Amino acid sequence: MEFEDLIYEIRNGVAWIIINRPEKMNAFRGKTCDELIRALYKAGYDKSVGAVVLAGAGDRAFCTGGDQSAHDGNYDGRGTVGLPMEELHTAIRDIPKPVIARVQGYAIGGGNVLCTICDLTICSDKAVFGQVGPKMGSVDPGYGTAFLARVVGEKKAREMWYMCRRYSGQEAVAMGLANACVPHDQLDAEVQKWGEELCERSPTAIAIAKRSFNMDTAHQAGIAGMGMYALKLYYDTEESREGVKALQEKRKPDFRKFAR
């Protein structure tokens, strides 16, 4: 199975799925999402694999969400908003293997959502977490909001989305968004160590545990599906487009003049 936007490797029973778009801060386009879905299911049902690592190439970013250069009122792929986000999020949750987010730099926007959904998150002391949607004319109306509140608590989740602040790796651990924060040069070894420990566990027990955890929030898939339709309508407004235009013109957006 060949990929254009990903690197796929098996390291001693641990599947590493690496978004390979460092020049774009590992932002995902339509093709990236489709390849991530394929790679996740490939690893998830490979009996020789005990754990999956989701990572980003280079030192700067884990993932910074949707590629804004492919966004002009819509993204460049399929799905309700031009990206199959519902399918990607479902793949992370549904495969029977634990998925570890390996965060070495920026995990912003949709990248922060991926960290939220992954079973485990391990970051370096150079990691930066946060949301940017309301500053850009966007939002994640599914797992990135409702499930985030389960992970970090209602008040912190609202702070993250409303204020669009940045959080260090240690702050991510303190709020429950990450499991561990280690020195930058030890990150890969620590991630692989966790992955190999998971490979020693009963795969059936892990699969049952994962599905049991997911059952409690399974209804949020419906919230996400409905929310994506609302997001599509929002992307068709001048208020949302103002965020992209302001980024392209290197100025602050003026959302208020378009608010209804």
Short mmCIF file of C-alpha atoms in Angstrom, two decimals:
data_model
loop_
_atom_site.label_atom_id
_atom_site.label_comp_id
_atom_site.label_asym_id
_atom_site.label_seq_id
_atom_site.Cartn_x
_atom_site.Cartn_y
_atom_site.Cartn_z
CA MET A 1 0.00 0.00 0.00
CA GLU A 2 1.67 3.21 -1.19
CA PHE A 3 0.99 6.68 0.18
CA GLU A 4 1.77 10.18 -1.05
CA ASP A 5 1.09 12.20 2.11
CA LEU A 6 2.08 9.58 4.70
CA ILE A 7 4.97 7.43 5.83
CA TYR A 8 3.86 3.99 7.02
CA GLU A 9 6.29 1.87 9.02
CA ILE A 10 6.16 -1.13 11.36
CA ARG A 11 8.65 -0.91 14.22
CA ASN A 12 8.76 -4.08 16.31
CA GLY A 13 4.99 -4.62 16.17
CA VAL A 14 4.12 -0.92 16.43
CA ALA A 15 2.65 0.73 13.31
CA TRP A 16 3.85 4.31 12.81
CA ILE A 17 1.58 6.46 10.62
CA ILE A 18 3.39 9.72 9.96
CA ILE A 19 1.79 12.69 8.20
CA ASN A 20 4.55 13.69 5.79
CA ARG A 21 3.72 17.31 4.93
CA PRO A 22 6.23 19.21 7.08
CA GLU A 23 6.28 22.12 4.62
CA LYS A 24 2.58 22.60 5.46
CA MET A 25 3.07 22.07 9.23
CA ASN A 26 1.50 18.63 8.56
CA ALA A 27 -1.86 20.22 7.82
CA PHE A 28 -4.14 17.73 6.11
CA ARG A 29 -5.82 18.01 2.73
CA GLY A 30 -8.44 15.66 1.30
CA LYS A 31 -5.84 13.13 0.12
CA THR A 32 -4.16 13.14 3.54
CA CYS A 33 -7.41 12.27 5.27
CA ASP A 34 -8.21 9.48 2.81
CA GLU A 35 -4.74 8.01 3.25
CA LEU A 36 -4.96 8.27 7.05
CA ILE A 37 -8.22 6.33 7.00
CA ARG A 38 -6.70 3.61 4.82
CA ALA A 39 -3.55 3.40 6.94
CA LEU A 40 -5.48 3.24 10.22
CA TYR A 41 -7.64 0.35 9.04
CA LYS A 42 -4.59 -1.40 7.57
CA ALA A 43 -2.77 -1.21 10.92
CA GLY A 44 -5.89 -1.79 12.97
CA TYR A 45 -6.61 -5.18 11.44
CA ASP A 46 -3.02 -6.37 10.95
CA LYS A 47 -2.61 -9.19 13.48
CA SER A 48 1.11 -8.52 13.70
CA VAL A 49 0.46 -4.99 14.98
CA GLY A 50 -0.22 -4.36 18.67
CA ALA A 51 -0.40 -0.56 18.73
CA VAL A 52 -0.58 2.37 16.33
CA VAL A 53 1.32 5.66 16.52
CA LEU A 54 -0.04 8.76 14.79
CA ALA A 55 2.74 11.30 14.20
CA GLY A 56 3.84 14.25 12.09
CA ALA A 57 7.09 14.59 10.14
CA GLY A 58 9.75 17.12 11.11
CA ASP A 59 10.26 19.00 14.36
CA ARG A 60 7.78 21.87 13.99
CA ALA A 61 4.34 20.29 14.10
CA PHE A 62 2.35 17.17 14.85
CA CYS A 63 -0.57 18.53 12.82
CA THR A 64 -2.15 21.96 12.41
CA GLY A 65 -5.55 20.85 11.10
CA GLY A 66 -7.04 21.50 7.69
CA ASP A 67 -4.78 22.94 5.01
CA GLN A 68 -6.06 26.49 4.61
CA SER A 69 -4.40 26.78 1.19
CA ALA A 70 -6.90 24.15 0.01
CA HIS A 71 -9.82 25.98 1.65
CA ASP A 72 -11.93 28.56 -0.16
CA GLY A 73 -15.33 28.12 1.39
CA ASN A 74 -14.69 24.38 1.14
CA TYR A 75 -11.74 22.00 1.28
CA ASP A 76 -10.37 19.96 -1.61
CA GLY A 77 -11.71 16.48 -0.90
CA ARG A 78 -14.94 14.63 -0.25
CA GLY A 79 -17.20 14.74 2.76
CA THR A 80 -19.67 17.27 4.09
CA VAL A 81 -17.09 20.08 4.32
CA GLY A 82 -14.68 18.74 1.72
CA LEU A 83 -12.76 16.62 4.22
CA PRO A 84 -13.96 13.20 5.46
CA MET A 85 -13.43 14.18 9.09
CA GLU A 86 -16.27 12.04 10.44
CA GLU A 87 -14.70 8.97 8.81
CA LEU A 88 -11.19 9.82 10.04
CA HIS A 89 -12.34 10.34 13.63
CA THR A 90 -14.39 7.14 13.46
CA ALA A 91 -11.38 5.17 12.20
CA ILE A 92 -9.26 6.27 15.19
CA ARG A 93 -12.01 5.27 17.59
CA ASP A 94 -13.14 2.08 15.85
CA ILE A 95 -9.97 0.17 15.09
CA PRO A 96 -9.37 -2.39 17.86
CA LYS A 97 -5.80 -1.23 18.55
CA PRO A 98 -4.78 1.66 20.84
CA VAL A 99 -3.76 4.77 18.87
CA ILE A 100 -1.01 6.92 20.40
CA ALA A 101 -0.62 10.54 19.32
CA ARG A 102 3.08 11.44 19.25
CA VAL A 103 3.32 15.24 19.57
CA GLN A 104 6.70 16.88 19.03
CA GLY A 105 5.54 20.43 18.18
CA TYR A 106 2.31 22.21 17.30
CA ALA A 107 -0.95 20.31 17.75
CA ILE A 108 -3.32 23.07 16.74
CA GLY A 109 -6.90 23.09 15.43
CA GLY A 110 -7.75 19.79 13.81
CA GLY A 111 -4.44 18.43 15.06
CA ASN A 112 -5.53 19.14 18.61
CA VAL A 113 -8.76 17.27 17.86
CA LEU A 114 -6.78 14.22 16.70
CA CYS A 115 -4.88 14.26 20.02
CA THR A 116 -8.20 14.45 21.86
CA ILE A 117 -9.59 11.41 20.05
CA CYS A 118 -6.48 9.20 20.17
CA ASP A 119 -6.44 6.66 23.00
CA LEU A 120 -3.19 8.04 24.41
CA THR A 121 -1.08 11.16 23.82
CA ILE A 122 2.63 11.45 24.52
CA CYS A 123 4.33 14.77 23.89
CA SER A 124 7.72 16.43 24.11
CA ASP A 125 8.56 19.50 26.16
CA LYS A 126 8.44 21.47 22.88
CA ALA A 127 4.80 20.54 22.20
CA VAL A 128 2.17 23.26 21.89
CA PHE A 129 -1.55 22.47 22.04
CA GLY A 130 -4.52 24.68 21.29
CA GLN A 131 -7.51 25.64 19.21
CA VAL A 132 -7.73 28.34 16.58
CA GLY A 133 -11.17 27.86 14.94
CA PRO A 134 -12.99 30.98 16.18
CA LYS A 135 -9.97 33.07 15.10
CA MET A 136 -10.12 31.55 11.62
CA GLY A 137 -13.85 31.32 10.94
CA SER A 138 -14.12 27.63 11.79
CA VAL A 139 -14.98 25.19 14.60
CA ASP A 140 -15.14 21.45 15.25
CA PRO A 141 -18.78 20.76 16.12
CA GLY A 142 -18.22 17.13 17.09
CA TYR A 143 -15.55 15.27 19.03
CA GLY A 144 -13.34 18.34 19.14
CA THR A 145 -15.81 20.12 21.40
CA ALA A 146 -18.20 17.64 23.06
CA PHE A 147 -15.62 14.88 23.59
CA LEU A 148 -12.93 17.39 24.57
CA ALA A 149 -15.14 18.39 27.52
CA ARG A 150 -15.09 14.75 28.67
CA VAL A 151 -11.29 14.69 28.41
CA VAL A 152 -10.29 18.00 30.03
CA GLY A 153 -13.50 19.12 31.74
CA GLU A 154 -16.22 21.50 30.61
CA LYS A 155 -14.63 24.76 31.78
CA LYS A 156 -11.22 24.02 30.28
CA ALA A 157 -12.74 22.88 26.99
CA ARG A 158 -14.74 26.09 26.71
CA GLU A 159 -11.64 28.13 27.56
CA MET A 160 -9.67 26.33 24.87
CA TRP A 161 -12.25 27.02 22.18
CA TYR A 162 -13.46 30.47 23.20
CA MET A 163 -10.07 32.00 24.01
CA CYS A 164 -7.87 30.16 21.47
CA ARG A 165 -4.89 30.09 23.81
CA ARG A 166 -1.78 27.90 23.57
CA TYR A 167 -0.83 25.24 26.12
CA SER A 168 2.51 23.56 26.82
CA GLY A 169 3.06 19.84 27.03
CA GLN A 170 3.14 19.97 30.82
CA GLU A 171 -0.14 21.93 30.85
CA ALA A 172 -1.65 19.31 28.52
CA VAL A 173 -0.69 16.58 30.99
CA ALA A 174 -2.11 18.57 33.91
CA MET A 175 -5.49 19.02 32.18
CA GLY A 176 -5.66 15.39 31.01
CA LEU A 177 -5.15 16.03 27.29
CA ALA A 178 -1.78 14.20 27.32
CA ASN A 179 -0.55 11.20 29.28
CA ALA A 180 3.13 12.10 29.47
CA CYS A 181 5.53 14.89 28.55
CA VAL A 182 9.18 13.99 28.07
CA PRO A 183 12.35 15.77 26.90
CA HIS A 184 12.24 16.35 23.16
CA ASP A 185 15.15 14.04 22.38
CA GLN A 186 13.51 11.17 24.29
CA LEU A 187 10.10 11.37 22.62
CA ASP A 188 10.45 8.66 19.97
CA ALA A 189 11.98 6.21 22.42
CA GLU A 190 9.20 6.86 24.95
CA VAL A 191 6.46 6.47 22.35
CA GLN A 192 7.97 3.23 21.06
CA LYS A 193 8.31 1.97 24.65
CA TRP A 194 4.61 2.54 25.31
CA GLY A 195 3.73 0.90 21.99
CA GLU A 196 5.83 -2.17 22.71
CA GLU A 197 4.28 -2.50 26.18
CA LEU A 198 0.86 -2.49 24.54
CA CYS A 199 2.04 -5.24 22.18
CA GLU A 200 2.54 -7.45 25.26
CA ARG A 201 -1.09 -7.10 26.33
CA SER A 202 -3.97 -9.34 25.30
CA PRO A 203 -5.24 -7.87 22.01
CA THR A 204 -8.79 -9.09 22.64
CA ALA A 205 -8.87 -7.60 26.13
CA ILE A 206 -7.56 -4.29 24.77
CA ALA A 207 -10.13 -4.32 21.95
CA ILE A 208 -13.00 -4.97 24.37
CA ALA A 209 -11.74 -2.26 26.72
CA LYS A 210 -11.50 0.25 23.87
CA ARG A 211 -15.00 -0.48 22.63
CA SER A 212 -16.30 -0.28 26.20
CA PHE A 213 -14.77 3.16 26.65
CA ASN A 214 -16.18 4.26 23.30
CA MET A 215 -19.74 3.10 24.08
CA ASP A 216 -20.13 5.83 26.69
CA THR A 217 -19.60 8.55 24.06
CA ALA A 218 -20.88 6.76 20.95
CA HIS A 219 -23.78 9.21 20.70
CA GLN A 220 -21.29 11.97 19.93
CA ALA A 221 -20.88 10.56 16.42
CA GLY A 222 -24.44 11.76 15.79
CA ILE A 223 -23.60 15.18 17.20
CA ALA A 224 -20.58 15.32 14.90
CA GLY A 225 -22.58 14.31 11.84
CA MET A 226 -25.22 16.96 12.43
CA GLY A 227 -22.59 19.50 13.37
CA MET A 228 -20.71 19.02 10.11
CA TYR A 229 -23.81 20.00 8.16
CA ALA A 230 -24.08 23.15 10.25
CA LEU A 231 -20.39 23.79 9.63
CA LYS A 232 -20.91 23.43 5.88
CA LEU A 233 -23.60 26.12 6.00
CA TYR A 234 -21.29 28.31 8.08
CA TYR A 235 -18.42 27.90 5.60
CA ASP A 236 -20.73 29.31 2.93
CA THR A 237 -21.04 32.63 4.80
CA GLU A 238 -18.95 35.76 4.43
CA GLU A 239 -18.27 35.64 8.16
CA SER A 240 -16.40 32.34 7.82
CA ARG A 241 -14.64 33.38 4.60
CA GLU A 242 -13.36 36.49 6.37
CA GLY A 243 -11.03 34.29 8.43
CA VAL A 244 -9.35 32.80 5.36
CA LYS A 245 -9.17 36.17 3.58
CA ALA A 246 -7.58 37.80 6.61
CA LEU A 247 -4.96 35.03 6.78
CA GLN A 248 -4.14 35.44 3.09
CA GLU A 249 -3.96 39.23 3.44
CA LYS A 250 -1.94 39.01 6.68
CA ARG A 251 -4.34 41.10 8.74
CA LYS A 252 -6.70 40.67 11.66
CA PRO A 253 -10.16 39.39 10.66
CA ASP A 254 -13.21 41.59 11.20
CA PHE A 255 -15.91 39.02 11.82
CA ARG A 256 -18.34 41.48 13.40
CA LYS A 257 -19.18 43.24 10.16
CA PHE A 258 -20.57 39.98 8.77
CA ALA A 259 -22.30 38.66 11.89
CA ARG A 260 -26.04 38.10 11.58
#
